[in-house]
Amino acid sequence: MTAAIRTQYCEPEGIQVQEVNTPAPGPKEILIRVHASTVNRTDMAILRGKPYIMRLFTGLSKPKLPITGTDFAGVVEATGSEVTLWQPGERVWGFNDLGLCSHATHICLHEAANIASIPDNVSFLEAAASAEGAHYALNFYNKVNIASGQNALVYGASGAIGSALVQQLKAQGLEVTAVGPTEYMESMKTLGADHWVDFRKTDFTRLSARFDYVFDAVGKSTFGACKRLLKPKGIYISSEPGPWAQHLFLPMITGIGGGKRVIFPFPSDIPATLGTMNTLLSQGRFHPLIDRTFPLEQISEAFQYVATGKKMGNVVIQINR
Ligand SMILES: NC(=O)c1ccc[n+]([C@@H]2O[C@H](COP(=O)([O-])OP(=O)(O)OC[C@H]3O[C@@H](n4cnc5c(N)ncnc54)[C@H](OP(=O)(O)O)[C@@H]3O)[C@@H](O)[C@H]2O)c1
């Protein structure tokens, strides 16, 4: 099979696309022919081994998994002798934020890994692009009791997390104000945002509106700067710990008074994300934003593009076309 390989933590230029042995499924494993995967910010962090704390899980001195990739959409090609959950020919997708070796033409996974069927109306590209950003987005709003009729501001609405979050919140009946670049305005309207603010022209922290939630999906704001945007019991959630890691300890302090609060969205429960996204995708209520597609042979270029921080939504790798 063909795979994107690196043996050390490195920059995108260090990835090589090589021929390696196709894994054979063990008794409880399935072999999947991969049709699409993404290059996302999680892949970028695992490639570089940064932040360093991540190496406790991905390998201290060098990556445990030589093949890159955290998500996939494909077809079950073969099953082990004791597999009961999946059949050859089934269309499946999945995600693991610690790595799946899915930047390859084939992967072998335990039948009970984070895998779900792909709804009939969803393409491989769409499924792959509904995993990483959507998982982190879902882990923003599942930390709070959102209710139809509330309002939210999403800062960084053009990213993989932000574009998923806008659609997920709209599906829950919230009024959404999206903050992002002008070029993205038309896409945001299509995805359902009620209001749009160009972050280069307007300081969104000075808006007169007040929100039940401020979600920073690009990790470039602070609670201090956004506090005035919140209603008296409003909640602030950011994808990043903040310049002094304050978003990690502010939840304890701000949780005491009953007023404006900070919550840090530690992600968990990938199977729940796959289930929720399958419901939204099959009902046509979620359409992942796809920026560019690259063939597996150009995966290094795909990583370089993601490293710019300029992608809009998702960058998809097409495999086995
Ligand atoms: N450490 C990890 O494993 C990990 C994993 C996933 C996500 N994250 C974090 O989650 C955050 C978002 O990730 P993502 O994958 O959704 O990002 P992404 O897809 O790379 O999002 C980048 C988008 O944000 C826009 N943007 C940049 N600066 C902005 C600003 N100041 N205001 C509003 N929009 C701005 C960019 O537009 P322009 O091109 O116009 O600048 C671009 O469209 C990041 O903080 C990332 O570090 C971390």
GROMACS .gro file of C-alpha atoms and ligand atoms in nm:
model
  369
    1MET     CA    1   0.000   0.000   0.000
    2THR     CA    2   0.101   0.367  -0.028
    3ALA     CA    3   0.140   0.573   0.290
    4ALA     CA    4   0.262   0.913   0.417
    5ILE     CA    5   0.551   0.837   0.651
    6ARG     CA    6   0.781   1.022   0.887
    7THR     CA    7   1.000   0.863   1.153
    8GLN     CA    8   1.080   1.179   1.357
    9TYR     CA    9   0.876   1.480   1.468
   10CYS     CA   10   0.922   1.718   1.177
   11GLU     CA   11   0.790   1.992   0.953
   12PRO     CA   12   0.573   1.907   0.646
   13GLU     CA   13   0.883   1.876   0.423
   14GLY     CA   14   0.991   1.572   0.628
   15ILE     CA   15   0.697   1.357   0.513
   16GLN     CA   16   0.764   1.094   0.245
   17VAL     CA   17   0.503   0.904   0.045
   18GLN     CA   18   0.625   0.544   0.025
   19GLU     CA   19   0.520   0.189  -0.060
   20VAL     CA   20   0.492  -0.029   0.254
   21ASN     CA   21   0.335  -0.365   0.337
   22THR     CA   22  -0.046  -0.365   0.358
   23PRO     CA   23  -0.144  -0.470   0.713
   24ALA     CA   24  -0.331  -0.799   0.751
   25PRO     CA   25  -0.633  -0.783   0.985
   26GLY     CA   26  -0.610  -0.981   1.309
   27PRO     CA   27  -0.912  -1.182   1.431
   28LYS     CA   28  -1.094  -0.873   1.569
   29GLU     CA   29  -0.970  -0.623   1.310
   30ILE     CA   30  -1.099  -0.486   0.981
   31LEU     CA   31  -0.900  -0.374   0.679
   32ILE     CA   32  -1.033  -0.050   0.529
   33ARG     CA   33  -0.961   0.088   0.183
   34VAL     CA   34  -0.931   0.462   0.251
   35HIS     CA   35  -1.095   0.702   0.004
   36ALA     CA   36  -1.058   1.033   0.189
   37SER     CA   37  -0.888   1.182   0.492
   38THR     CA   38  -0.813   1.538   0.600
   39VAL     CA   39  -0.504   1.729   0.704
   40ASN     CA   40  -0.612   1.926   1.008
   41ARG     CA   41  -0.468   2.116   1.304
   42THR     CA   42  -0.452   1.797   1.510
   43ASP     CA   43  -0.244   1.626   1.237
   44MET     CA   44  -0.022   1.934   1.235
   45ALA     CA   45   0.033   1.916   1.611
   46ILE     CA   46   0.110   1.540   1.598
   47LEU     CA   47   0.348   1.590   1.303
   48ARG     CA   48   0.550   1.847   1.497
   49GLY     CA   49   0.504   1.693   1.842
   50LYS     CA   50   0.398   2.036   1.967
   51PRO     CA   51   0.274   2.130   2.217
   52TYR     CA   52   0.533   1.906   2.383
   53ILE     CA   53   0.285   1.772   2.639
   54MET     CA   54   0.121   1.587   2.352
   55ARG     CA   55   0.432   1.363   2.328
   56LEU     CA   56   0.324   1.188   2.649
   57PHE     CA   57   0.060   1.024   2.429
   58THR     CA   58   0.211   1.026   2.079
   59GLY     CA   59   0.570   0.923   2.171
   60LEU     CA   60   0.835   1.096   2.382
   61SER     CA   61   1.140   1.109   2.154
   62LYS     CA   62   0.981   1.006   1.822
   63PRO     CA   63   0.626   0.939   1.700
   64LYS     CA   64   0.482   0.600   1.797
   65LEU     CA   65   0.288   0.591   1.470
   66PRO     CA   66   0.504   0.642   1.159
   67ILE     CA   67   0.208   0.706   0.928
   68THR     CA   68   0.024   1.038   0.964
   69GLY     CA   69  -0.355   1.090   0.965
   70THR     CA   70  -0.631   1.108   1.227
   71ASP     CA   71  -0.951   1.058   1.026
   72PHE     CA   72  -1.076   0.856   0.731
   73ALA     CA   73  -1.369   0.764   0.512
   74GLY     CA   74  -1.354   0.443   0.312
   75VAL     CA   75  -1.483   0.092   0.251
   76VAL     CA   76  -1.432  -0.225   0.456
   77GLU     CA   77  -1.220  -0.450   0.234
   78ALA     CA   78  -1.166  -0.751   0.461
   79THR     CA   79  -1.260  -0.862   0.812
   80GLY     CA   80  -1.084  -1.082   1.070
   81SER     CA   81  -1.226  -1.424   1.159
   82GLU     CA   82  -1.397  -1.299   1.481
   83VAL     CA   83  -1.540  -0.969   1.352
   84THR     CA   84  -1.915  -0.932   1.405
   85LEU     CA   85  -1.974  -0.556   1.373
   86TRP     CA   86  -1.874  -0.492   1.010
   87GLN     CA   87  -1.905  -0.658   0.668
   88PRO     CA   88  -1.683  -0.623   0.360
   89GLY     CA   89  -1.824  -0.353   0.131
   90GLU     CA   90  -1.965  -0.130   0.410
   91ARG     CA   91  -1.888   0.242   0.383
   92VAL     CA   92  -1.733   0.364   0.708
   93TRP     CA   93  -1.568   0.671   0.861
   94GLY     CA   94  -1.388   0.746   1.184
   95PHE     CA   95  -1.152   0.963   1.386
   96ASN     CA   96  -0.892   0.934   1.661
   97ASP     CA   97  -0.722   1.249   1.786
   98LEU     CA   98  -0.406   1.056   1.882
   99GLY     CA   99  -0.357   0.920   1.529
  100LEU     CA  100  -0.496   0.650   1.302
  101CYS     CA  101  -0.230   0.612   1.027
  102SER     CA  102  -0.504   0.709   0.782
  103HIS     CA  103  -0.291   0.901   0.532
  104ALA     CA  104  -0.257   0.574   0.345
  105THR     CA  105  -0.443   0.367   0.090
  106HIS     CA  106  -0.535   0.113   0.363
  107ILE     CA  107  -0.570   0.101   0.742
  108CYS     CA  108  -0.632  -0.181   0.984
  109LEU     CA  109  -0.847  -0.106   1.291
  110HIS     CA  110  -1.006  -0.298   1.577
  111GLU     CA  111  -1.372  -0.351   1.495
  112ALA     CA  112  -1.471  -0.154   1.808
  113ALA     CA  113  -1.252   0.151   1.728
  114ASN     CA  114  -1.416   0.492   1.669
  115ILE     CA  115  -1.591   0.385   1.347
  116ALA     CA  116  -1.940   0.460   1.212
  117SER     CA  117  -2.130   0.381   0.891
  118ILE     CA  118  -2.143   0.660   0.633
  119PRO     CA  119  -2.503   0.767   0.555
  120ASP     CA  120  -2.605   0.686   0.194
  121ASN     CA  121  -2.644   1.054   0.099
  122VAL     CA  122  -2.292   1.146   0.216
  123SER     CA  123  -1.974   1.124   0.004
  124PHE     CA  124  -1.635   1.003   0.131
  125LEU     CA  125  -1.503   1.360   0.108
  126GLU     CA  126  -1.792   1.499   0.313
  127ALA     CA  127  -1.762   1.229   0.578
  128ALA     CA  128  -1.387   1.279   0.626
  129ALA     CA  129  -1.442   1.656   0.653
  130SER     CA  130  -1.708   1.609   0.923
  131ALA     CA  131  -1.475   1.453   1.179
  132GLU     CA  132  -1.196   1.659   1.341
  133GLY     CA  133  -1.336   2.015   1.340
  134ALA     CA  134  -1.688   1.888   1.409
  135HIS     CA  135  -1.565   1.685   1.709
  136TYR     CA  136  -1.399   1.983   1.874
  137ALA     CA  137  -1.696   2.206   1.790
  138LEU     CA  138  -1.938   1.960   1.946
  139ASN     CA  139  -1.717   1.954   2.255
  140PHE     CA  140  -1.763   2.330   2.286
  141TYR     CA  141  -2.140   2.326   2.308
  142ASN     CA  142  -2.189   1.993   2.486
  143LYS     CA  143  -2.024   2.154   2.790
  144VAL     CA  144  -2.320   2.392   2.832
  145ASN     CA  145  -2.698   2.366   2.832
  146ILE     CA  146  -2.771   2.533   2.502
  147ALA     CA  147  -3.136   2.594   2.423
  148SER     CA  148  -3.329   2.714   2.120
  149GLY     CA  149  -3.372   3.092   2.130
  150GLN     CA  150  -3.034   3.164   2.291
  151ASN     CA  151  -2.766   3.351   2.100
  152ALA     CA  152  -2.397   3.286   2.046
  153LEU     CA  153  -2.097   3.458   1.891
  154VAL     CA  154  -1.847   3.232   1.710
  155TYR     CA  155  -1.504   3.392   1.669
  156GLY     CA  156  -1.296   3.220   1.400
  157ALA     CA  157  -1.604   3.097   1.214
  158SER     CA  158  -1.412   3.019   0.894
  159GLY     CA  159  -1.194   2.745   1.048
  160ALA     CA  160  -1.266   2.373   1.067
  161ILE     CA  161  -1.399   2.410   1.422
  162GLY     CA  162  -1.577   2.742   1.367
  163SER     CA  163  -1.755   2.644   1.044
  164ALA     CA  164  -1.879   2.323   1.206
  165LEU     CA  165  -1.984   2.505   1.523
  166VAL     CA  166  -2.193   2.763   1.335
  167GLN     CA  167  -2.393   2.484   1.168
  168GLN     CA  168  -2.427   2.276   1.484
  169LEU     CA  169  -2.557   2.576   1.681
  170LYS     CA  170  -2.802   2.667   1.405
  171ALA     CA  171  -2.927   2.307   1.406
  172GLN     CA  172  -3.000   2.357   1.779
  173GLY     CA  173  -3.202   2.673   1.710
  174LEU     CA  174  -2.956   2.940   1.831
  175GLU     CA  175  -2.911   3.284   1.675
  176VAL     CA  176  -2.549   3.291   1.558
  177THR     CA  177  -2.315   3.583   1.497
  178ALA     CA  178  -2.008   3.468   1.301
  179VAL     CA  179  -1.677   3.655   1.314
  180GLY     CA  180  -1.429   3.587   1.034
  181PRO     CA  181  -1.270   3.713   0.712
  182THR     CA  182  -1.473   3.896   0.443
  183GLU     CA  183  -1.385   3.640   0.173
  184TYR     CA  184  -1.579   3.386   0.371
  185MET     CA  185  -1.897   3.587   0.417
  186GLU     CA  186  -2.099   3.417   0.141
  187SER     CA  187  -2.008   3.070   0.270
  188MET     CA  188  -2.111   3.167   0.620
  189LYS     CA  189  -2.449   3.288   0.501
  190THR     CA  190  -2.493   2.955   0.319
  191LEU     CA  191  -2.402   2.766   0.635
  192GLY     CA  192  -2.671   2.959   0.821
  193ALA     CA  193  -2.506   3.236   1.025
  194ASP     CA  194  -2.758   3.509   1.113
  195HIS     CA  195  -2.504   3.792   1.140
  196TRP     CA  196  -2.153   3.836   1.010
  197VAL     CA  197  -1.864   4.050   1.138
  198ASP     CA  198  -1.541   4.101   0.939
  199PHE     CA  199  -1.265   4.066   1.198
  200ARG     CA  200  -1.024   4.280   0.995
  201LYS     CA  201  -1.265   4.577   0.974
  202THR     CA  202  -1.444   4.557   1.309
  203ASP     CA  203  -1.322   4.492   1.662
  204PHE     CA  204  -1.586   4.234   1.755
  205THR     CA  205  -1.519   4.285   2.126
  206ARG     CA  206  -1.677   4.633   2.093
  207LEU     CA  207  -2.010   4.506   1.951
  208SER     CA  208  -2.318   4.639   2.131
  209ALA     CA  209  -2.501   4.300   2.127
  210ARG     CA  210  -2.481   4.073   2.434
  211PHE     CA  211  -2.456   3.695   2.407
  212ASP     CA  212  -2.540   3.384   2.606
  213TYR     CA  213  -2.218   3.231   2.470
  214VAL     CA  214  -1.894   3.354   2.318
  215PHE     CA  215  -1.712   3.064   2.151
  216ASP     CA  216  -1.356   3.140   2.038
  217ALA     CA  217  -1.292   2.871   1.775
  218VAL     CA  218  -0.959   3.018   1.662
  219GLY     CA  219  -0.804   3.064   2.007
  220LYS     CA  220  -0.697   3.425   1.957
  221SER     CA  221  -0.908   3.608   2.216
  222THR     CA  222  -0.919   3.608   2.596
  223PHE     CA  223  -1.199   3.598   2.852
  224GLY     CA  224  -1.087   3.943   2.968
  225ALA     CA  225  -1.137   4.092   2.621
  226CYS     CA  226  -1.470   3.916   2.558
  227LYS     CA  227  -1.629   3.949   2.903
  228ARG     CA  228  -1.825   4.263   2.816
  229LEU     CA  229  -1.995   4.076   2.529
  230LEU     CA  230  -2.155   3.827   2.768
  231LYS     CA  231  -2.499   3.851   2.927
  232PRO     CA  232  -2.490   3.848   3.312
  233LYS     CA  233  -2.476   3.465   3.321
  234GLY     CA  234  -2.302   3.426   2.984
  235ILE     CA  235  -2.030   3.167   2.918
  236TYR     CA  236  -1.695   3.203   2.737
  237ILE     CA  237  -1.524   2.900   2.578
  238SER     CA  238  -1.195   2.908   2.382
  239SER     CA  239  -1.005   2.642   2.185
  240GLU     CA  240  -0.677   2.764   2.339
  241PRO     CA  241  -0.563   2.800   2.703
  242GLY     CA  242  -0.485   3.171   2.648
  243PRO     CA  243  -0.152   3.360   2.667
  244TRP     CA  244  -0.108   3.286   3.040
  245ALA     CA  245  -0.297   2.953   3.032
  246GLN     CA  246  -0.566   3.144   3.217
  247HIS     CA  247  -0.855   2.965   3.043
  248LEU     CA  248  -0.748   2.649   3.227
  249PHE     CA  249  -0.787   2.791   3.579
  250LEU     CA  250  -1.049   3.064   3.524
  251PRO     CA  251  -1.326   2.798   3.512
  252MET     CA  252  -1.261   2.732   3.885
  253ILE     CA  253  -1.264   3.100   3.983
  254THR     CA  254  -1.548   3.220   3.762
  255GLY     CA  255  -1.761   2.918   3.856
  256ILE     CA  256  -1.803   3.048   4.214
  257GLY     CA  257  -1.995   3.374   4.180
  258GLY     CA  258  -2.289   3.270   3.960
  259GLY     CA  259  -2.203   3.537   3.701
  260LYS     CA  260  -2.012   3.530   3.374
  261ARG     CA  261  -1.815   3.206   3.344
  262VAL     CA  262  -1.528   3.039   3.158
  263ILE     CA  263  -1.535   2.672   3.056
  264PHE     CA  264  -1.242   2.491   2.892
  265PRO     CA  265  -1.360   2.240   2.629
  266PHE     CA  266  -1.149   1.928   2.694
  267PRO     CA  267  -1.265   1.698   2.411
  268SER     CA  268  -1.398   1.348   2.474
  269ASP     CA  269  -1.641   1.081   2.347
  270ILE     CA  270  -1.561   1.051   1.976
  271PRO     CA  271  -1.832   0.783   1.922
  272ALA     CA  272  -2.093   1.036   2.040
  273THR     CA  273  -1.960   1.286   1.784
  274LEU     CA  274  -1.979   1.032   1.502
  275GLY     CA  275  -2.340   0.952   1.599
  276THR     CA  276  -2.446   1.317   1.622
  277MET     CA  277  -2.276   1.404   1.296
  278ASN     CA  278  -2.435   1.107   1.121
  279THR     CA  279  -2.777   1.235   1.227
  280LEU     CA  280  -2.705   1.589   1.103
  281LEU     CA  281  -2.544   1.465   0.779
  282SER     CA  282  -2.821   1.219   0.694
  283GLN     CA  283  -3.084   1.490   0.756
  284GLY     CA  284  -2.895   1.731   0.529
  285ARG     CA  285  -2.845   1.975   0.818
  286PHE     CA  286  -2.464   1.971   0.807
  287HIS     CA  287  -2.245   2.044   0.506
  288PRO     CA  288  -1.874   2.046   0.588
  289LEU     CA  289  -1.682   2.336   0.442
  290ILE     CA  290  -1.412   2.201   0.210
  291ASP     CA  291  -1.136   2.443   0.111
  292ARG     CA  292  -0.898   2.241  -0.105
  293THR     CA  293  -0.836   1.878  -0.197
  294PHE     CA  294  -0.495   1.722  -0.258
  295PRO     CA  295  -0.394   1.373  -0.383
  296LEU     CA  296  -0.203   1.157  -0.131
  297GLU     CA  297   0.116   1.213  -0.333
  298GLN     CA  298   0.097   1.587  -0.244
  299ILE     CA  299   0.035   1.543   0.127
  300SER     CA  300   0.344   1.743   0.216
  301GLU     CA  301   0.196   2.042   0.029
  302ALA     CA  302  -0.136   1.989   0.207
  303PHE     CA  303   0.040   2.007   0.546
  304GLN     CA  304   0.228   2.318   0.433
  305TYR     CA  305  -0.101   2.485   0.346
  306VAL     CA  306  -0.260   2.392   0.680
  307ALA     CA  307   0.051   2.526   0.856
  308THR     CA  308  -0.022   2.873   0.716
  309GLY     CA  309  -0.332   2.893   0.941
  310LYS     CA  310  -0.519   3.025   0.635
  311LYS     CA  311  -0.741   2.731   0.550
  312MET     CA  312  -1.116   2.780   0.531
  313GLY     CA  313  -1.280   2.481   0.690
  314ASN     CA  314  -1.121   2.153   0.583
  315VAL     CA  315  -0.835   2.035   0.362
  316VAL     CA  316  -0.915   1.691   0.220
  317ILE     CA  317  -0.679   1.423   0.088
  318GLN     CA  318  -0.831   1.211  -0.190
  319ILE     CA  319  -0.701   0.854  -0.189
  320ASN     CA  320  -0.775   0.547  -0.405
  321ARG     CA  321  -0.965   0.756  -0.661
  322LIG     N1  322  -0.335   2.151   1.938
  322LIG     C1  323  -0.422   2.080   1.870
  322LIG     O1  324  -0.412   1.960   1.858
  322LIG     C2  325  -0.536   2.149   1.806
  322LIG     C3  326  -0.618   2.074   1.726
  322LIG     C4  327  -0.722   2.135   1.664
  322LIG     C5  328  -0.743   2.270   1.685
  322LIG     N2  329  -0.664   2.341   1.765
  322LIG     C6  330  -0.684   2.483   1.784
  322LIG     O2  331  -0.815   2.520   1.750
  322LIG     C7  332  -0.815   2.645   1.685
  322LIG     C8  333  -0.888   2.641   1.552
  322LIG     O3  334  -0.850   2.531   1.476
  322LIG     P1  335  -0.908   2.513   1.329
  322LIG     O4  336  -0.857   2.383   1.278
  322LIG     O5  337  -1.054   2.537   1.325
  322LIG     O6  338  -0.834   2.633   1.255
  322LIG     P2  339  -0.820   2.660   1.102
  322LIG     O7  340  -0.916   2.576   1.024
  322LIG     O8  341  -0.677   2.655   1.064
  322LIG     O9  342  -0.875   2.811   1.102
  322LIG     C9  343  -0.810   2.914   1.046
  322LIG    C10  344  -0.916   3.015   1.001
  322LIG    O10  345  -0.929   3.115   1.102
  322LIG    C11  346  -0.924   3.244   1.041
  322LIG     N3  347  -0.861   3.340   1.130
  322LIG    C12  348  -0.730   3.357   1.155
  322LIG     N4  349  -0.709   3.456   1.242
  322LIG    C13  350  -0.831   3.502   1.275
  322LIG    C14  351  -0.876   3.605   1.359
  322LIG     N5  352  -0.790   3.677   1.431
  322LIG     N6  353  -1.008   3.626   1.369
  322LIG    C15  354  -1.096   3.551   1.300
  322LIG     N7  355  -1.060   3.454   1.216
  322LIG    C16  356  -0.927   3.430   1.204
  322LIG    C17  357  -0.840   3.221   0.917
  322LIG    O11  358  -0.877   3.318   0.820
  322LIG     P3  359  -0.764   3.403   0.741
  322LIG    O12  360  -0.708   3.312   0.641
  322LIG    O13  361  -0.838   3.517   0.682
  322LIG    O14  362  -0.661   3.446   0.845
  322LIG    C18  363  -0.876   3.081   0.872
  322LIG    O15  364  -0.988   3.078   0.786
  322LIG    C19  365  -0.671   2.686   1.676
  322LIG    O16  366  -0.645   2.769   1.785
  322LIG    C20  367  -0.596   2.557   1.689
  322LIG    O17  368  -0.468   2.575   1.744
  322LIG    C21  369  -0.559   2.283   1.825
   0.00000   0.00000   0.00000
